[in-house]
Short mmCIF file of C-alpha atoms in Angstrom, two decimals:
data_model
loop_
_atom_site.label_atom_id
_atom_site.label_comp_id
_atom_site.label_asym_id
_atom_site.label_seq_id
_atom_site.Cartn_x
_atom_site.Cartn_y
_atom_site.Cartn_z
CA MET A 74 17.76 73.37 59.67
CA LEU A 75 16.27 70.23 58.13
CA VAL A 76 18.65 67.88 56.37
CA PHE A 77 16.85 66.37 53.37
CA GLY A 78 19.65 64.23 51.98
CA HIS A 79 22.20 62.31 54.00
CA PRO A 80 23.71 59.36 52.14
CA GLN A 81 26.33 58.66 54.80
CA VAL A 82 26.47 55.22 56.40
CA PHE A 83 25.57 54.91 60.08
CA LYS A 84 27.94 52.33 61.59
CA THR A 85 26.68 52.07 65.13
CA PHE A 86 26.15 48.41 66.01
CA ASN A 87 28.73 46.19 67.61
CA CYS A 88 27.64 42.92 66.00
CA ALA A 89 30.06 42.04 63.19
CA ALA A 90 27.53 39.66 61.63
CA CYS A 91 25.02 42.34 60.74
CA PHE A 92 26.48 44.32 57.88
CA HIS A 93 23.72 45.13 55.42
CA PRO A 94 24.49 44.04 51.82
CA ARG A 95 24.47 47.70 50.81
CA GLY A 96 26.93 48.65 53.50
CA TYR A 97 24.51 49.70 56.19
CA ILE A 98 24.62 48.24 59.66
CA ILE A 99 21.19 47.69 61.11
CA ALA A 100 19.61 45.90 64.03
CA CYS A 101 20.03 42.23 63.66
CA ARG A 102 17.65 40.01 65.57
CA SER A 103 15.74 38.78 62.53
CA LEU A 104 18.25 39.62 59.79
CA CYS A 105 21.38 38.05 61.24
CA ARG A 106 21.58 34.39 60.35
CA SER A 107 25.31 33.79 60.98
CA SER A 108 25.56 34.56 64.68
CA GLN A 109 23.71 32.78 67.47
CA THR A 110 25.35 34.85 70.19
CA ALA A 111 23.58 37.56 72.13
CA HIS A 112 23.95 41.00 70.67
CA HIS A 113 25.37 43.29 73.31
CA ASN A 114 25.81 47.05 73.53
CA MET A 115 23.49 47.78 70.64
CA THR A 116 22.76 51.44 70.11
CA PHE A 117 20.35 52.98 67.62
CA GLN A 118 21.75 55.95 65.74
CA LYS A 119 19.17 58.61 65.07
CA ALA A 120 19.19 59.97 61.56
CA PRO A 121 19.77 63.68 60.95
CA LYS A 122 16.59 65.69 61.10
CA GLY A 123 14.56 65.19 57.95
CA THR A 124 11.01 64.32 57.07
CA ILE A 125 8.74 62.08 59.11
CA ALA A 126 6.44 59.96 56.94
CA ILE A 127 3.36 58.49 58.60
CA GLU A 128 1.31 56.61 55.97
CA GLU A 129 3.84 54.00 54.94
CA ALA A 130 2.63 50.50 54.17
CA VAL A 131 4.00 47.08 55.06
CA LEU A 132 2.80 43.49 54.71
CA ASP A 133 3.39 40.76 57.25
CA PRO A 134 4.05 37.19 56.01
CA ALA A 135 0.51 36.12 56.93
CA GLY A 136 -0.83 38.87 54.69
CA LEU A 137 0.18 36.97 51.57
CA SER A 138 -2.97 34.92 52.08
CA TRP A 139 -5.23 37.92 51.37
CA ILE A 140 -3.20 40.48 49.42
CA SER A 141 -3.72 38.62 46.14
CA ALA A 142 -7.40 39.61 46.10
CA SER A 143 -6.51 43.27 45.55
CA ALA A 144 -3.54 42.73 43.23
CA PRO A 145 -5.63 42.64 40.02
CA LEU A 146 -7.39 45.85 41.13
CA PHE A 147 -4.12 47.71 41.67
CA ASN A 148 -2.61 46.26 38.49
CA PRO A 149 -5.30 45.22 35.96
CA GLY A 150 -2.66 43.37 33.93
CA HIS A 151 -1.77 41.20 36.92
CA ARG A 152 -1.92 37.45 36.45
CA GLN A 153 -2.11 35.01 39.31
CA THR A 154 0.14 31.99 39.57
CA PRO A 155 -1.44 28.93 37.90
CA PRO A 156 -1.66 25.74 39.94
CA ASP A 157 1.19 24.07 38.00
CA SER A 158 3.51 27.09 38.13
CA PRO A 159 7.16 26.20 38.79
CA SER A 160 7.58 29.33 40.85
CA GLY A 161 6.75 27.58 44.07
CA SER A 162 4.04 30.08 44.93
CA PRO A 163 0.72 28.60 46.03
CA PRO A 164 -2.26 28.91 43.66
CA GLY A 165 -3.94 32.29 43.88
CA SER A 166 -0.94 34.14 45.28
CA PRO A 167 0.67 37.05 43.41
CA THR A 168 2.98 35.77 40.69
CA ARG A 169 6.32 35.09 42.40
CA HIS A 170 5.21 37.77 44.87
CA SER A 171 5.27 40.88 42.70
CA HIS A 172 7.84 43.64 43.10
CA LEU A 173 5.28 45.71 44.99
CA THR A 174 4.60 42.85 47.39
CA SER A 175 8.34 42.50 47.98
CA LEU A 176 8.61 46.19 48.81
CA LEU A 177 5.69 45.92 51.20
CA GLN A 178 7.37 43.03 53.01
CA ASP A 179 10.71 44.81 53.28
CA VAL A 180 11.40 47.10 56.23
CA HIS A 181 15.12 47.11 56.91
CA THR A 182 16.81 46.87 53.50
CA THR A 183 15.59 48.76 50.41
CA ARG A 184 13.20 50.91 52.44
CA LEU A 185 15.85 52.00 54.93
CA HIS A 186 18.43 52.54 52.21
CA GLN A 187 16.01 54.85 50.37
CA MET A 188 15.20 56.68 53.60
CA ASP A 189 18.90 57.30 54.25
CA THR A 190 19.61 58.31 50.67
CA HIS A 191 16.78 60.82 50.39
CA GLY A 192 16.51 62.22 53.91
CA VAL A 193 13.55 60.52 55.55
CA GLU A 194 14.28 60.59 59.25
CA TYR A 195 11.50 58.32 60.50
CA MET A 196 8.52 56.28 59.30
CA LEU A 197 5.31 55.21 60.97
CA LEU A 198 4.52 51.81 59.44
CA SER A 199 1.10 50.22 59.05
CA LEU A 200 -0.41 47.13 57.46
CA THR A 201 -1.42 47.77 53.88
CA SER A 202 -5.08 48.06 52.93
CA PRO A 203 -7.56 46.43 53.30
CA GLY A 204 -6.07 44.42 56.16
CA PRO A 205 -8.70 43.28 58.68
CA GLN A 206 -11.33 45.46 57.00
CA GLY A 207 -11.37 43.10 54.03
CA GLU A 208 -12.35 40.06 56.13
CA SER A 209 -16.07 39.52 56.74
CA ASP A 210 -15.58 36.84 59.37
CA PRO A 211 -15.08 38.50 62.78
CA ALA A 212 -12.79 35.80 64.18
CA LYS A 213 -10.57 35.77 61.10
CA ALA A 214 -10.41 39.58 60.99
CA ALA A 215 -9.28 39.65 64.61
CA ILE A 216 -6.52 37.15 63.81
CA ILE A 217 -5.33 39.26 60.86
CA ALA A 218 -5.07 42.32 63.11
CA ARG A 219 -3.41 40.57 66.02
CA GLU A 220 -0.84 38.72 63.90
CA ALA A 221 0.02 41.85 61.93
CA ASN A 222 0.42 43.91 65.09
CA ASN A 223 2.65 41.31 66.72
CA TRP A 224 4.83 41.10 63.60
CA LEU A 225 5.05 44.87 63.16
CA SER A 226 5.92 45.37 66.81
CA GLU A 227 8.90 43.04 66.36
CA GLN A 228 10.01 44.88 63.22
CA VAL A 229 9.93 48.21 65.00
CA LYS A 230 12.00 46.80 67.86
CA LEU A 231 14.77 46.06 65.35
CA ASN A 232 15.26 49.77 64.71
CA PRO A 233 13.11 52.00 66.92
CA ALA A 234 15.20 55.04 66.08
CA ARG A 235 13.81 54.96 62.53
CA PHE A 236 10.45 53.21 62.75
CA GLY A 237 7.22 53.23 64.75
CA GLY A 238 3.88 51.56 64.15
CA LEU A 239 0.16 52.15 63.70
CA ALA A 240 -1.93 49.20 64.86
CA SER A 241 -4.52 47.43 62.72
CA LEU A 242 -7.94 46.62 64.16
CA SER A 243 -10.87 44.39 63.32
CA MET A 244 -13.87 46.72 63.40
CA HIS A 245 -16.68 44.14 63.54
CA ASN A 246 -17.62 45.37 66.98
CA SER A 247 -16.61 48.07 69.38
CA ALA A 248 -15.53 45.83 72.24
CA ASP A 249 -13.03 43.76 70.25
CA ALA A 250 -11.66 46.83 68.46
CA SER A 251 -11.19 48.59 71.79
CA ALA A 252 -9.46 45.61 73.36
CA GLU A 253 -6.94 45.27 70.54
CA ALA A 254 -6.35 49.03 70.52
CA VAL A 255 -5.52 48.95 74.22
CA ARG A 256 -3.21 45.95 73.79
CA ALA A 257 -1.43 47.50 70.81
CA VAL A 258 -0.83 50.85 72.48
CA LYS A 259 -0.15 49.81 76.07
CA GLU A 260 1.61 46.48 75.54
CA LEU A 261 3.16 46.73 72.07
CA GLY A 262 4.00 50.42 72.08
CA PHE A 263 2.15 51.58 68.96
CA PHE A 264 1.77 55.32 68.44
CA GLY A 265 -1.66 55.19 66.84
CA LEU A 266 -4.26 53.08 65.05
CA ILE A 267 -5.15 52.59 61.39
CA ILE A 268 -8.52 51.61 59.92
CA ASN A 269 -9.10 51.05 56.21
CA ASP A 270 -12.51 52.67 55.74
CA TYR A 271 -15.54 50.43 56.37
CA GLN A 272 -15.44 46.88 57.68
CA ASP A 273 -16.60 44.03 55.46
CA SER A 274 -19.33 42.04 57.21
CA SER A 275 -22.58 40.47 56.09
CA PRO A 276 -26.18 41.74 55.90
CA GLY A 277 -27.92 41.23 59.21
CA ALA A 278 -24.69 41.06 61.23
CA PRO A 279 -24.44 43.35 64.26
CA ASN A 280 -23.56 46.95 63.25
CA ALA A 281 -23.76 46.10 59.52
CA ASP A 282 -25.94 47.92 57.01
CA LYS A 283 -28.05 46.20 54.34
CA GLU A 284 -24.99 45.88 52.10
CA GLY A 285 -23.02 44.09 54.81
CA LYS A 286 -20.74 47.05 55.57
CA ILE A 287 -19.90 48.46 58.97
CA TYR A 288 -19.28 52.17 59.43
CA TYR A 289 -18.17 53.77 62.68
CA ASP A 290 -20.42 56.79 63.07
CA GLY A 291 -23.23 54.99 64.94
CA GLU A 292 -23.91 54.45 68.62
CA GLY A 293 -22.51 50.94 68.39
CA PHE A 294 -19.02 52.42 68.17
CA HIS A 295 -19.23 54.98 70.95
CA GLU A 296 -17.34 52.59 73.22
CA PHE A 297 -14.54 52.43 70.65
CA TRP A 298 -14.25 56.21 70.31
CA LYS A 299 -14.30 56.55 74.08
CA THR A 300 -11.37 54.12 74.25
CA VAL A 301 -9.52 56.07 71.56
CA GLU A 302 -10.00 59.27 73.51
CA GLU A 303 -8.71 57.64 76.70
CA LEU A 304 -5.67 56.18 74.92
CA ASP A 305 -4.97 59.63 73.48
CA VAL A 306 -3.61 58.32 70.18
CA PRO A 307 -4.64 59.28 66.63
CA VAL A 308 -6.72 57.08 64.33
CA TYR A 309 -5.57 57.10 60.72
CA LEU A 310 -8.50 56.53 58.36
CA HIS A 311 -7.21 55.04 55.12
CA PRO A 312 -9.01 54.13 51.86
CA ARG A 313 -9.67 50.64 50.51
CA TYR A 314 -10.89 48.95 47.36
CA PRO A 315 -14.62 48.15 47.21
CA ALA A 316 -16.03 45.00 48.72
CA ALA A 317 -16.37 42.01 46.38
CA GLN A 318 -20.13 42.46 45.85
CA ASP A 319 -19.53 46.04 44.68
CA LEU A 320 -17.29 44.80 41.88
CA GLU A 321 -19.86 42.55 40.25
CA PRO A 322 -21.05 43.43 36.71
CA GLY A 323 -23.93 45.87 36.79
CA THR A 324 -22.72 47.71 39.93
CA LYS A 325 -21.33 51.25 40.14
CA TRP A 326 -17.73 50.17 40.46
CA GLY A 327 -18.01 46.84 38.68
CA ASP A 328 -18.84 48.56 35.39
CA ARG A 329 -16.25 51.31 35.88
CA LYS A 330 -13.13 49.57 37.09
CA GLN A 331 -10.94 52.12 35.35
CA ILE A 332 -11.67 54.59 38.16
CA LEU A 333 -11.00 52.19 41.02
CA GLY A 334 -8.26 52.98 43.47
CA ALA A 335 -6.22 56.01 44.38
CA ALA A 336 -7.09 58.25 41.44
CA VAL A 337 -10.85 58.47 42.05
CA GLN A 338 -12.65 55.78 44.05
CA PHE A 339 -10.50 55.94 47.18
CA HIS A 340 -11.27 59.54 48.03
CA LEU A 341 -14.92 59.33 47.01
CA ASP A 342 -15.61 56.41 49.34
CA LEU A 343 -13.52 57.51 52.31
CA SER A 344 -14.63 61.14 52.19
CA THR A 345 -18.22 59.97 52.61
CA HIS A 346 -17.22 58.09 55.76
CA VAL A 347 -15.35 61.14 57.11
CA TYR A 348 -18.31 63.44 56.44
CA ALA A 349 -20.53 60.92 58.25
CA LEU A 350 -18.25 60.87 61.28
CA CYS A 351 -18.10 64.66 61.45
CA SER A 352 -21.85 65.06 61.17
CA SER A 353 -22.75 62.20 63.52
CA GLY A 354 -21.90 63.98 66.76
CA VAL A 355 -19.06 61.57 67.62
CA PHE A 356 -16.61 64.45 68.02
CA ASP A 357 -19.06 66.29 70.27
CA LEU A 358 -19.28 63.28 72.58
CA PHE A 359 -15.53 62.62 72.46
CA PRO A 360 -13.93 65.98 71.69
CA ARG A 361 -10.36 64.83 72.25
CA VAL A 362 -10.51 62.16 69.53
CA LYS A 363 -7.87 62.75 66.85
CA VAL A 364 -8.35 61.48 63.29
CA VAL A 365 -5.82 61.68 60.45
CA ILE A 366 -6.67 61.32 56.77
CA GLY A 367 -4.23 61.25 53.89
CA HIS A 368 -3.98 62.47 50.30
CA LEU A 369 -4.54 66.13 51.30
CA GLY A 370 -7.69 65.24 53.20
CA GLU A 371 -9.32 63.04 50.55
CA GLY A 372 -10.51 66.18 48.75
CA ILE A 373 -12.60 67.44 51.67
CA PRO A 374 -10.69 70.69 52.37
CA PHE A 375 -11.48 71.81 48.83
CA ASN A 376 -15.20 71.33 49.49
CA LEU A 377 -15.42 72.70 53.04
CA TRP A 378 -16.96 76.04 52.11
CA ARG A 379 -19.80 74.46 50.15
CA ALA A 380 -20.32 71.68 52.69
CA ASP A 381 -20.62 74.22 55.51
CA HIS A 382 -22.72 76.58 53.41
CA TRP A 383 -25.47 73.98 53.10
CA TYR A 384 -24.94 72.22 56.42
CA ASN A 385 -25.41 75.53 58.26
CA LYS A 386 -28.66 76.46 56.54
CA PRO A 387 -31.55 76.61 59.05
CA VAL A 388 -33.36 73.65 57.47
CA LYS A 389 -30.26 71.47 58.04
CA LYS A 390 -29.04 72.98 61.28
CA ALA A 391 -32.31 72.37 63.08
CA THR A 392 -32.11 68.60 62.72
CA ARG A 393 -28.46 67.72 62.17
CA PRO A 394 -26.86 65.35 64.73
CA SER A 395 -23.66 67.37 65.22
CA LYS A 396 -23.32 70.64 67.09
CA GLU A 397 -20.78 72.13 64.71
CA ASP A 398 -20.08 72.25 60.99
CA TYR A 399 -17.41 70.41 59.03
CA THR A 400 -14.76 73.13 59.22
CA TYR A 401 -15.00 73.11 63.01
CA TYR A 402 -14.07 69.42 63.18
CA PHE A 403 -11.33 69.87 60.59
CA THR A 404 -9.80 72.52 62.81
CA HIS A 405 -10.30 70.68 66.10
CA ASN A 406 -10.24 66.90 65.49
CA ILE A 407 -8.87 66.10 62.04
CA SER A 408 -5.41 66.39 60.54
CA ILE A 409 -4.37 65.66 56.96
CA THR A 410 -1.23 64.43 55.22
CA THR A 411 0.44 64.84 51.85
CA SER A 412 0.55 61.08 51.20
CA GLY A 413 0.46 60.39 47.48
CA ASN A 414 -0.69 63.95 46.72
CA PHE A 415 2.43 65.98 46.05
CA ASN A 416 0.63 69.16 45.10
CA GLU A 417 2.17 72.39 46.37
CA PRO A 418 -0.78 74.69 45.58
CA GLY A 419 -3.11 72.11 47.12
CA LEU A 420 -1.02 71.93 50.30
CA LYS A 421 -0.96 75.71 50.60
CA PHE A 422 -4.73 75.81 50.16
CA CYS A 423 -5.15 73.23 52.94
CA ILE A 424 -2.87 75.22 55.24
CA ASP A 425 -5.01 78.27 54.58
CA GLN A 426 -8.25 76.37 55.21
CA ILE A 427 -7.46 74.30 58.32
CA GLY A 428 -4.14 75.64 59.63
CA VAL A 429 -0.53 74.56 59.24
CA GLU A 430 -0.62 72.69 62.54
CA ARG A 431 -3.07 70.20 60.97
CA CYS A 432 -1.00 69.41 57.88
CA LEU A 433 1.63 66.65 57.96
CA PHE A 434 4.10 65.24 55.48
CA SER A 435 3.68 61.69 54.25
CA ILE A 436 4.73 59.60 51.26
CA ASP A 437 2.47 56.52 50.77
CA TYR A 438 5.43 54.23 50.19
CA PRO A 439 5.74 51.88 48.35
CA TYR A 440 2.73 52.92 46.27
CA ASP A 441 4.62 56.16 45.67
CA THR A 442 8.38 56.43 45.80
CA ILE A 443 10.47 58.00 48.51
CA ALA A 444 12.57 59.74 45.86
CA GLU A 445 9.58 61.43 44.20
CA ALA A 446 8.11 62.58 47.49
CA GLN A 447 11.40 63.98 48.79
CA TYR A 448 12.24 65.66 45.49
CA TRP A 449 8.86 67.38 45.62
CA TRP A 450 9.31 68.37 49.24
CA HIS A 451 12.73 69.92 48.55
CA GLY A 452 11.06 72.36 46.20
CA VAL A 453 7.96 73.26 48.23
CA ASP A 454 8.02 76.98 48.89
CA LEU A 455 6.76 77.56 52.43
CA PRO A 456 8.04 79.77 55.23
CA ALA A 457 10.75 77.94 57.16
CA ASP A 458 8.67 77.60 60.32
CA GLN A 459 5.73 76.14 58.40
CA LYS A 460 7.94 73.74 56.47
CA GLU A 461 9.46 72.49 59.73
CA LEU A 462 6.00 71.84 61.20
CA VAL A 463 4.68 69.97 58.18
CA ALA A 464 7.89 67.97 57.68
CA ARG A 465 8.25 66.70 61.23
CA GLY A 466 7.07 68.97 64.06
CA ASN A 467 3.37 68.24 63.75
CA ALA A 468 3.95 64.48 63.57
CA ILE A 469 6.14 64.48 66.69
CA ARG A 470 3.49 66.42 68.62
CA LEU A 471 0.41 64.55 67.34
CA PHE A 472 1.80 61.02 67.65
CA LYS A 473 4.06 61.75 70.66
CA LEU A 474 7.05 60.35 68.80
CA PRO A 475 10.30 59.77 70.70
CA LEU A 476 12.26 62.18 68.51
CA ASP A 477 14.04 65.43 69.21
CA PRO A 478 11.80 68.40 68.36
#
């Protein structure tokens, strides 16, 4: 039986200096400021069985240097801090670090309190979009990924009973992406990888197209997918806002900024990348690669019949790069989550199309609230065995999480 609400306090640590302001006791290495002594006999109390959420965003301190670029896109009324602002924030940073930015930076206080209150057992955390994918300089992108992974690894160590991590990667080239993936999984203990759609680059750069974007369906990334297969961890493909040149006046998105972001643009852009991966033959070469996409599959499950109908016509089948059609890869390589798409009929349709074992719960916190997601999940009418799989069982199996089944 899943427990979806458990507001009790877990008092399990022996360090008297680490009482949370809300009454929770949590791991203390970075939060305790009053005790310099070693913390002995720490134990991590597992929460009662609840939901496992796997697309949950964070922001490391270094990320404040780049997050401001997307703030006006998320919130068109956003204003940046003027140079003479008394707030103390540097020019160009979000005004006094907006409430959303504060939630992204928090792991162990408001986030954990909400998890306990509403019955979220465990979260897989990942750097918010665009992360390294928004940096066109390869060296700088690699630094963003490495610093974020180091920081997130330390955060997870503070409470591994409740949190795990997905590692960020610079995707400028296959070799560097593979090396950081190996480090993150084997040395830092991450359970998977996250990539925010295409990589910003520049026209003429290795692997880049004429628009200066790098996609991962070409031969230049076969080494990366081979490494992913050998590591045996999932890759979460997540959306991002358009590159700066695509927001200029006179461009598709630049003249239609009202449809940027999660409502429309995210799934249109990322679904194209997913279709490209499926049709490229990557999954034929590396059949054990596992990819996860959120928001009920970025709309793709609802188009699978038509996509296959045309992709399987003789004129297409004779020359297509992949051996199989889209549904095959969605039932062998790809899983989807409910992140930010709390749609019961839509979830049931996806279960019917690709199977319950490929559908996972997720929230998309803090862009959506834990309370709203859990309230929705309480009311979802599925058979008990299916609800258990979507809520937690599939995530434990796919990501090899250290949780009781």
